[in-house]
Amino acid sequence: MTGNLNLAIGNPEAVATGHRSTGVNTDLNRSFSEKNLGGTGVSFRTSSSSSSATSYEEERARFLAPILSKTDLLIDIHATNKPGPCFARIAGNIANEHYRILNSFSCVTHVLLDPKYTLGGGQVVATDEFVGMHGGIGICIETGQALDLSRLNAIKNDILTVLRDEINLELEEENYCPSEVDVDIKHTISTAVEKDQNTLSSSSPPRRSLKQFVLEEAILLDECGFDWASIDGEIAGSYNFQLVSAGSPIGYCHLGGKDNGSYGENSDSASSVVPISRPFDSYLLFPKIQKLFVHGKPVVWLAKSVSEAEQQSIAAQ
């Protein structure tokens, strides 16, 4: 493959202020929807409805959309607000090309499959999904907790490997030297997460070593509110891929409660507390911290672990 390499900061105004978005209810990586982009001239499969951008994120998505619609390969580098392993998210149709590229990422130990676009409520909303819808390969790499820079050199070297293998582009390697603050942040990652991470190596991991998961559903914040449950002495939602066994509470809602979180201490009676559980082993993804709770939006997504045979079945759908 040959062509042009584009490097971009997705949301420069948010980065300048040290936040993910410019507003509480805005998110660039949920703005690549038909509703927002229908009037930009970028084709969608169903209709060409038009709408007016109401936020900086929507305006930014409209600016990026014509570029992304012609992109052959997108590596969207993300970080989460909770710690966890380095993982890749693949949405929509899953192809061998996705795994070929993932073989260049030595730090990736988990793969989150999202064939039904569950992250966006069943529709294309994210950059990698948008690229995939237009015939390219889009992969989101979640590097870990936003303030933890311990994987920075590994991620950068992996990106250099992708550039070399995919477009024959050689760039000089320059390692990042972590500061004392970075080291302190690294030590705040919980022991449970550290046990779940594989040791980084300079070689690409074999495909069979990747732990595979499929995104199932989201738990939305409603008028009953939400409190995280306790799991064997740990608070649920503490890190990505935290396991909650089938039938065990993920959290609690409160009948007659408020809709902005944390209701356990304010509940009128124990009978008003309703546990939230699922009949399958659930792995928690993208759990929200309390200040990011928004009514009608997810507080967490749930995933199932899948075998290689099940993954092949998902890819064939």
CSV table of C-alpha atoms in Angstrom, one decimal:
chain,number,residue,atom,x,y,z
A,1,MET,CA,0.0,0.0,0.0
A,2,THR,CA,1.2,3.5,-0.8
A,3,GLY,CA,-0.4,6.9,-0.3
A,4,ASN,CA,-0.7,9.8,2.1
A,5,LEU,CA,-0.2,9.7,5.9
A,6,ASN,CA,-2.5,12.0,7.9
A,7,LEU,CA,-1.9,12.6,11.5
A,8,ALA,CA,-4.5,14.5,13.5
A,9,ILE,CA,-5.6,15.4,17.0
A,10,GLY,CA,-9.2,14.5,17.0
A,11,ASN,CA,-10.5,17.2,19.4
A,12,PRO,CA,-7.9,19.9,19.7
A,13,GLU,CA,-10.1,22.3,21.7
A,14,ALA,CA,-10.8,19.6,24.3
A,15,VAL,CA,-7.1,18.6,24.5
A,16,ALA,CA,-6.2,22.2,25.1
A,17,THR,CA,-8.3,22.2,28.3
A,18,GLY,CA,-7.3,18.7,29.4
A,19,HIS,CA,-10.8,17.2,28.9
A,20,ARG,CA,-12.3,14.6,26.6
A,21,SER,CA,-14.9,17.0,25.2
A,22,THR,CA,-15.8,20.7,25.2
A,23,GLY,CA,-19.1,19.9,27.0
A,24,VAL,CA,-20.7,17.4,29.3
A,25,ASN,CA,-23.1,16.0,26.7
A,26,THR,CA,-20.8,16.2,23.7
A,27,ASP,CA,-18.4,13.5,22.3
A,28,LEU,CA,-16.5,13.6,19.1
A,29,ASN,CA,-16.4,9.9,18.9
A,30,ARG,CA,-20.2,9.7,18.9
A,31,SER,CA,-20.6,12.4,16.3
A,32,PHE,CA,-19.9,10.4,13.1
A,33,SER,CA,-23.6,9.5,12.8
A,34,GLU,CA,-26.0,9.8,9.8
A,35,LYS,CA,-28.0,12.4,11.8
A,36,ASN,CA,-25.0,14.7,12.1
A,37,LEU,CA,-23.2,14.0,8.8
A,38,GLY,CA,-26.2,13.6,6.5
A,39,GLY,CA,-25.9,17.1,5.1
A,40,THR,CA,-22.1,17.1,4.5
A,41,GLY,CA,-22.2,15.4,1.1
A,42,VAL,CA,-20.6,12.2,2.6
A,43,SER,CA,-22.7,9.2,1.5
A,44,PHE,CA,-24.6,7.0,3.9
A,45,ARG,CA,-26.3,3.8,3.1
A,46,THR,CA,-29.8,4.6,4.2
A,47,SER,CA,-30.6,8.3,3.6
A,48,SER,CA,-29.1,11.7,3.2
A,49,SER,CA,-31.0,13.6,5.9
A,50,SER,CA,-29.5,17.0,6.8
A,51,SER,CA,-29.0,18.5,10.3
A,52,SER,CA,-27.3,21.5,11.8
A,53,ALA,CA,-24.2,21.0,14.0
A,54,THR,CA,-24.9,22.2,17.5
A,55,SER,CA,-21.5,21.6,19.2
A,56,TYR,CA,-17.8,22.0,18.4
A,57,GLU,CA,-17.6,18.1,18.3
A,58,GLU,CA,-20.3,17.9,15.6
A,59,GLU,CA,-18.6,20.7,13.6
A,60,ARG,CA,-15.2,18.9,14.0
A,61,ALA,CA,-16.8,15.6,12.8
A,62,ARG,CA,-18.1,17.3,9.7
A,63,PHE,CA,-14.7,18.6,9.0
A,64,LEU,CA,-13.0,15.2,9.4
A,65,ALA,CA,-15.7,13.2,7.6
A,66,PRO,CA,-14.6,13.8,4.0
A,67,ILE,CA,-11.0,12.8,4.9
A,68,LEU,CA,-12.1,9.7,6.8
A,69,SER,CA,-14.5,8.6,4.1
A,70,LYS,CA,-11.5,8.2,1.7
A,71,THR,CA,-9.2,6.6,4.3
A,72,ASP,CA,-7.9,3.1,3.7
A,73,LEU,CA,-6.6,2.5,7.2
A,74,LEU,CA,-7.4,4.4,10.4
A,75,ILE,CA,-5.7,3.7,13.7
A,76,ASP,CA,-7.6,5.7,16.3
A,77,ILE,CA,-5.6,6.0,19.5
A,78,HIS,CA,-7.6,6.3,22.7
A,79,ALA,CA,-7.3,6.2,26.4
A,80,THR,CA,-9.9,5.5,29.1
A,81,ASN,CA,-10.8,7.1,32.4
A,82,LYS,CA,-10.2,3.8,34.3
A,83,PRO,CA,-7.2,1.5,34.1
A,84,GLY,CA,-7.1,-1.7,32.2
A,85,PRO,CA,-5.2,-3.7,29.6
A,86,CYS,CA,-4.3,-2.3,26.2
A,87,PHE,CA,-7.0,-3.5,23.8
A,88,ALA,CA,-8.4,-3.1,20.3
A,89,ARG,CA,-12.0,-2.5,19.4
A,90,ILE,CA,-13.2,-3.6,16.0
A,91,ALA,CA,-16.7,-2.7,15.0
A,92,GLY,CA,-19.0,-3.9,12.2
A,93,ASN,CA,-17.7,-6.5,9.7
A,94,ILE,CA,-14.5,-8.2,10.9
A,95,ALA,CA,-11.9,-9.1,8.3
A,96,ASN,CA,-8.6,-10.8,8.3
A,97,GLU,CA,-7.0,-7.4,7.6
A,98,HIS,CA,-7.9,-6.3,11.1
A,99,TYR,CA,-6.0,-9.1,12.6
A,100,ARG,CA,-3.1,-8.7,10.2
A,101,ILE,CA,-2.7,-5.1,11.5
A,102,LEU,CA,-3.2,-6.1,15.1
A,103,ASN,CA,-0.2,-8.5,14.8
A,104,SER,CA,1.9,-5.3,14.7
A,105,PHE,CA,0.7,-4.2,18.1
A,106,SER,CA,2.7,-6.0,20.7
A,107,CYS,CA,1.0,-4.2,23.5
A,108,VAL,CA,-2.5,-5.3,22.6
A,109,THR,CA,-3.7,-8.3,24.7
A,110,HIS,CA,-7.5,-8.0,24.3
A,111,VAL,CA,-9.8,-7.6,21.3
A,112,LEU,CA,-13.3,-6.2,21.8
A,113,LEU,CA,-15.6,-7.1,18.9
A,114,ASP,CA,-18.6,-4.9,18.2
A,115,PRO,CA,-20.4,-6.4,15.1
A,116,LYS,CA,-23.7,-4.7,15.9
A,117,TYR,CA,-22.4,-1.2,16.7
A,118,THR,CA,-23.5,-1.6,20.3
A,119,LEU,CA,-21.2,1.2,21.4
A,120,GLY,CA,-23.4,3.7,19.5
A,121,GLY,CA,-26.7,2.1,20.3
A,122,GLY,CA,-26.9,0.1,17.1
A,123,GLN,CA,-25.6,2.8,14.7
A,124,VAL,CA,-22.3,4.0,13.2
A,125,VAL,CA,-21.1,6.9,15.4
A,126,ALA,CA,-17.3,6.5,15.9
A,127,THR,CA,-14.4,7.3,13.6
A,128,ASP,CA,-13.3,3.7,13.1
A,129,GLU,CA,-16.8,2.7,12.4
A,130,PHE,CA,-17.2,5.5,9.8
A,131,VAL,CA,-14.0,4.4,8.0
A,132,GLY,CA,-15.2,0.8,8.0
A,133,MET,CA,-18.6,1.8,6.6
A,134,HIS,CA,-16.8,3.5,3.6
A,135,GLY,CA,-14.7,0.4,2.8
A,136,GLY,CA,-11.6,1.1,4.8
A,137,ILE,CA,-10.1,-0.6,7.9
A,138,GLY,CA,-10.8,1.2,11.1
A,139,ILE,CA,-9.3,0.0,14.4
A,140,CYS,CA,-9.6,1.8,17.8
A,141,ILE,CA,-6.6,1.1,20.1
A,142,GLU,CA,-7.4,1.8,23.8
A,143,THR,CA,-4.0,2.3,25.4
A,144,GLY,CA,-5.1,2.3,29.0
A,145,GLN,CA,-5.8,4.9,31.6
A,146,ALA,CA,-5.4,8.5,30.3
A,147,LEU,CA,-2.9,9.6,32.8
A,148,ASP,CA,-0.8,6.4,32.7
A,149,LEU,CA,2.1,7.0,30.2
A,150,SER,CA,3.9,3.7,30.9
A,151,ARG,CA,2.9,2.2,27.6
A,152,LEU,CA,3.7,5.3,25.5
A,153,ASN,CA,6.9,4.0,24.0
A,154,ALA,CA,5.4,0.6,23.2
A,155,ILE,CA,2.4,2.2,21.5
A,156,LYS,CA,4.6,4.5,19.5
A,157,ASN,CA,6.9,1.7,18.4
A,158,ASP,CA,3.9,-0.4,17.4
A,159,ILE,CA,2.6,2.5,15.3
A,160,LEU,CA,6.0,2.8,13.6
A,161,THR,CA,5.8,-1.0,12.8
A,162,VAL,CA,2.3,-0.5,11.2
A,163,LEU,CA,3.6,2.4,9.1
A,164,ARG,CA,6.6,0.3,8.0
A,165,ASP,CA,4.6,-2.8,7.2
A,166,GLU,CA,1.6,-1.2,5.6
A,167,ILE,CA,3.0,1.8,3.6
A,168,ASN,CA,6.7,1.1,3.7
A,169,LEU,CA,7.4,4.2,5.7
A,170,GLU,CA,10.4,4.3,8.0
A,171,LEU,CA,10.6,6.9,10.8
A,172,GLU,CA,13.2,7.3,13.4
A,173,GLU,CA,12.5,5.9,16.8
A,174,GLU,CA,12.7,8.2,19.8
A,175,ASN,CA,11.8,6.8,23.2
A,176,TYR,CA,9.9,8.8,25.7
A,177,CYS,CA,11.5,9.2,29.2
A,178,PRO,CA,8.8,9.0,31.9
A,179,SER,CA,8.9,11.6,34.7
A,180,GLU,CA,8.6,10.9,38.4
A,181,VAL,CA,4.9,11.9,38.2
A,182,ASP,CA,4.3,9.3,35.4
A,183,VAL,CA,5.9,6.6,37.5
A,184,ASP,CA,3.7,7.5,40.5
A,185,ILE,CA,0.6,7.2,38.3
A,186,LYS,CA,1.7,3.9,37.0
A,187,HIS,CA,1.8,2.5,40.6
A,188,THR,CA,-1.8,3.6,41.2
A,189,ILE,CA,-3.0,0.9,38.8
A,190,SER,CA,-4.8,-1.8,40.8
A,191,THR,CA,-3.1,-5.2,41.4
A,192,ALA,CA,-6.1,-6.9,39.7
A,193,VAL,CA,-5.4,-5.1,36.5
A,194,GLU,CA,-1.7,-5.7,36.5
A,195,LYS,CA,-2.3,-9.5,36.9
A,196,ASP,CA,-4.5,-9.3,33.7
A,197,GLN,CA,-1.8,-7.7,31.5
A,198,ASN,CA,0.8,-9.7,29.6
A,199,THR,CA,4.4,-8.7,29.7
A,200,LEU,CA,5.3,-6.5,26.7
A,201,SER,CA,7.7,-7.9,24.1
A,202,SER,CA,9.4,-6.6,21.0
A,203,SER,CA,7.7,-9.3,18.9
A,204,SER,CA,4.1,-9.4,17.7
A,205,PRO,CA,1.9,-11.8,19.8
A,206,PRO,CA,0.4,-14.7,18.0
A,207,ARG,CA,-3.3,-14.4,17.3
A,208,ARG,CA,-4.2,-17.3,19.7
A,209,SER,CA,-2.9,-15.2,22.6
A,210,LEU,CA,-5.4,-12.4,22.1
A,211,LYS,CA,-8.3,-12.6,24.5
A,212,GLN,CA,-11.5,-12.0,22.6
A,213,PHE,CA,-14.7,-10.4,23.7
A,214,VAL,CA,-18.0,-9.3,22.1
A,215,LEU,CA,-19.9,-6.2,23.2
A,216,GLU,CA,-23.4,-7.1,24.3
A,217,GLU,CA,-25.2,-4.1,25.7
A,218,ALA,CA,-25.0,-0.9,27.7
A,219,ILE,CA,-26.6,-0.1,31.1
A,220,LEU,CA,-28.2,3.4,30.9
A,221,LEU,CA,-28.6,5.9,33.6
A,222,ASP,CA,-32.3,6.5,34.3
A,223,GLU,CA,-34.4,8.3,36.9
A,224,CYS,CA,-33.7,5.5,39.4
A,225,GLY,CA,-30.0,6.3,39.4
A,226,PHE,CA,-27.1,4.0,39.7
A,227,ASP,CA,-24.6,2.9,42.4
A,228,TRP,CA,-21.7,0.5,41.7
A,229,ALA,CA,-21.8,-2.8,43.6
A,230,SER,CA,-19.0,-4.4,45.5
A,231,ILE,CA,-17.3,-7.5,44.0
A,232,ASP,CA,-15.1,-9.5,46.4
A,233,GLY,CA,-14.0,-6.3,48.2
A,234,GLU,CA,-13.6,-4.3,45.0
A,235,ILE,CA,-15.9,-1.7,43.7
A,236,ALA,CA,-17.4,-2.7,40.3
A,237,GLY,CA,-16.4,-0.3,37.5
A,238,SER,CA,-12.9,0.1,38.9
A,239,TYR,CA,-11.2,-1.0,35.7
A,240,ASN,CA,-11.9,-2.3,32.2
A,241,PHE,CA,-12.6,-6.0,31.7
A,242,GLN,CA,-13.5,-6.4,35.4
A,243,LEU,CA,-15.5,-9.6,35.7
A,244,VAL,CA,-18.9,-9.8,37.3
A,245,SER,CA,-20.2,-13.3,37.5
A,246,ALA,CA,-23.6,-14.3,36.2
A,247,GLY,CA,-26.4,-13.3,38.6
A,248,SER,CA,-24.1,-11.1,40.7
A,249,PRO,CA,-25.0,-7.4,41.1
A,250,ILE,CA,-23.2,-5.0,38.8
A,251,GLY,CA,-24.8,-2.1,40.5
A,252,TYR,CA,-28.0,-0.9,42.1
A,253,CYS,CA,-30.8,1.4,41.1
A,254,HIS,CA,-33.2,3.1,43.5
A,255,LEU,CA,-36.9,3.1,42.9
A,256,GLY,CA,-38.1,6.7,43.5
A,257,GLY,CA,-34.5,7.9,43.6
A,258,LYS,CA,-32.8,10.7,41.8
A,259,ASP,CA,-31.1,10.5,38.4
A,260,ASN,CA,-27.7,11.9,38.9
A,261,GLY,CA,-25.9,9.0,40.7
A,262,SER,CA,-24.9,7.9,44.2
A,263,TYR,CA,-28.1,7.1,46.0
A,264,GLY,CA,-27.2,4.4,48.5
A,265,GLU,CA,-26.9,6.7,51.5
A,266,ASN,CA,-30.0,8.7,50.5
A,267,SER,CA,-32.3,5.8,49.9
A,268,ASP,CA,-35.5,5.9,51.9
A,269,SER,CA,-35.5,2.2,52.6
A,270,ALA,CA,-33.7,-1.0,51.8
A,271,SER,CA,-36.7,-2.3,49.9
A,272,SER,CA,-36.2,0.6,47.3
A,273,VAL,CA,-32.8,-0.7,46.3
A,274,VAL,CA,-32.9,-2.9,43.2
A,275,PRO,CA,-29.8,-4.9,42.1
A,276,ILE,CA,-28.8,-4.8,38.5
A,277,SER,CA,-27.4,-8.1,37.2
A,278,ARG,CA,-27.3,-10.2,34.1
A,279,PRO,CA,-27.6,-14.0,33.5
A,280,PHE,CA,-24.2,-14.2,32.0
A,281,ASP,CA,-20.6,-13.5,33.1
A,282,SER,CA,-20.1,-9.8,32.2
A,283,TYR,CA,-16.9,-8.0,31.6
A,284,LEU,CA,-17.2,-4.3,32.3
A,285,LEU,CA,-16.1,-1.9,29.6
A,286,PHE,CA,-15.7,1.9,29.7
A,287,PRO,CA,-17.2,2.3,33.2
A,288,LYS,CA,-18.0,5.9,33.9
A,289,ILE,CA,-16.8,7.9,36.9
A,290,GLN,CA,-19.6,9.6,38.8
A,291,LYS,CA,-19.0,13.1,37.4
A,292,LEU,CA,-19.5,11.7,33.8
A,293,PHE,CA,-22.9,10.2,34.6
A,294,VAL,CA,-25.5,11.6,32.2
A,295,HIS,CA,-29.2,10.8,32.3
A,296,GLY,CA,-30.1,8.5,29.4
A,297,LYS,CA,-26.5,7.7,28.6
A,298,PRO,CA,-24.5,4.5,29.4
A,299,VAL,CA,-22.7,4.2,32.7
A,300,VAL,CA,-21.0,1.0,31.5
A,301,TRP,CA,-21.0,-1.5,28.6
A,302,LEU,CA,-21.1,-5.2,29.1
A,303,ALA,CA,-19.1,-7.8,27.1
A,304,LYS,CA,-18.9,-11.6,26.9
A,305,SER,CA,-15.8,-13.6,26.5
A,306,VAL,CA,-15.8,-15.6,23.2
A,307,SER,CA,-13.9,-18.6,22.0
A,308,GLU,CA,-12.0,-18.6,18.7
A,309,ALA,CA,-14.8,-20.7,17.1
A,310,GLU,CA,-17.4,-18.2,18.3
A,311,GLN,CA,-15.2,-15.3,17.0
A,312,GLN,CA,-15.2,-16.9,13.5
A,313,SER,CA,-18.9,-17.2,13.7
A,314,ILE,CA,-19.2,-13.5,14.5
A,315,ALA,CA,-16.9,-12.5,11.7
A,316,ALA,CA,-19.0,-14.5,9.2
A,317,GLN,CA,-22.2,-12.6,10.2
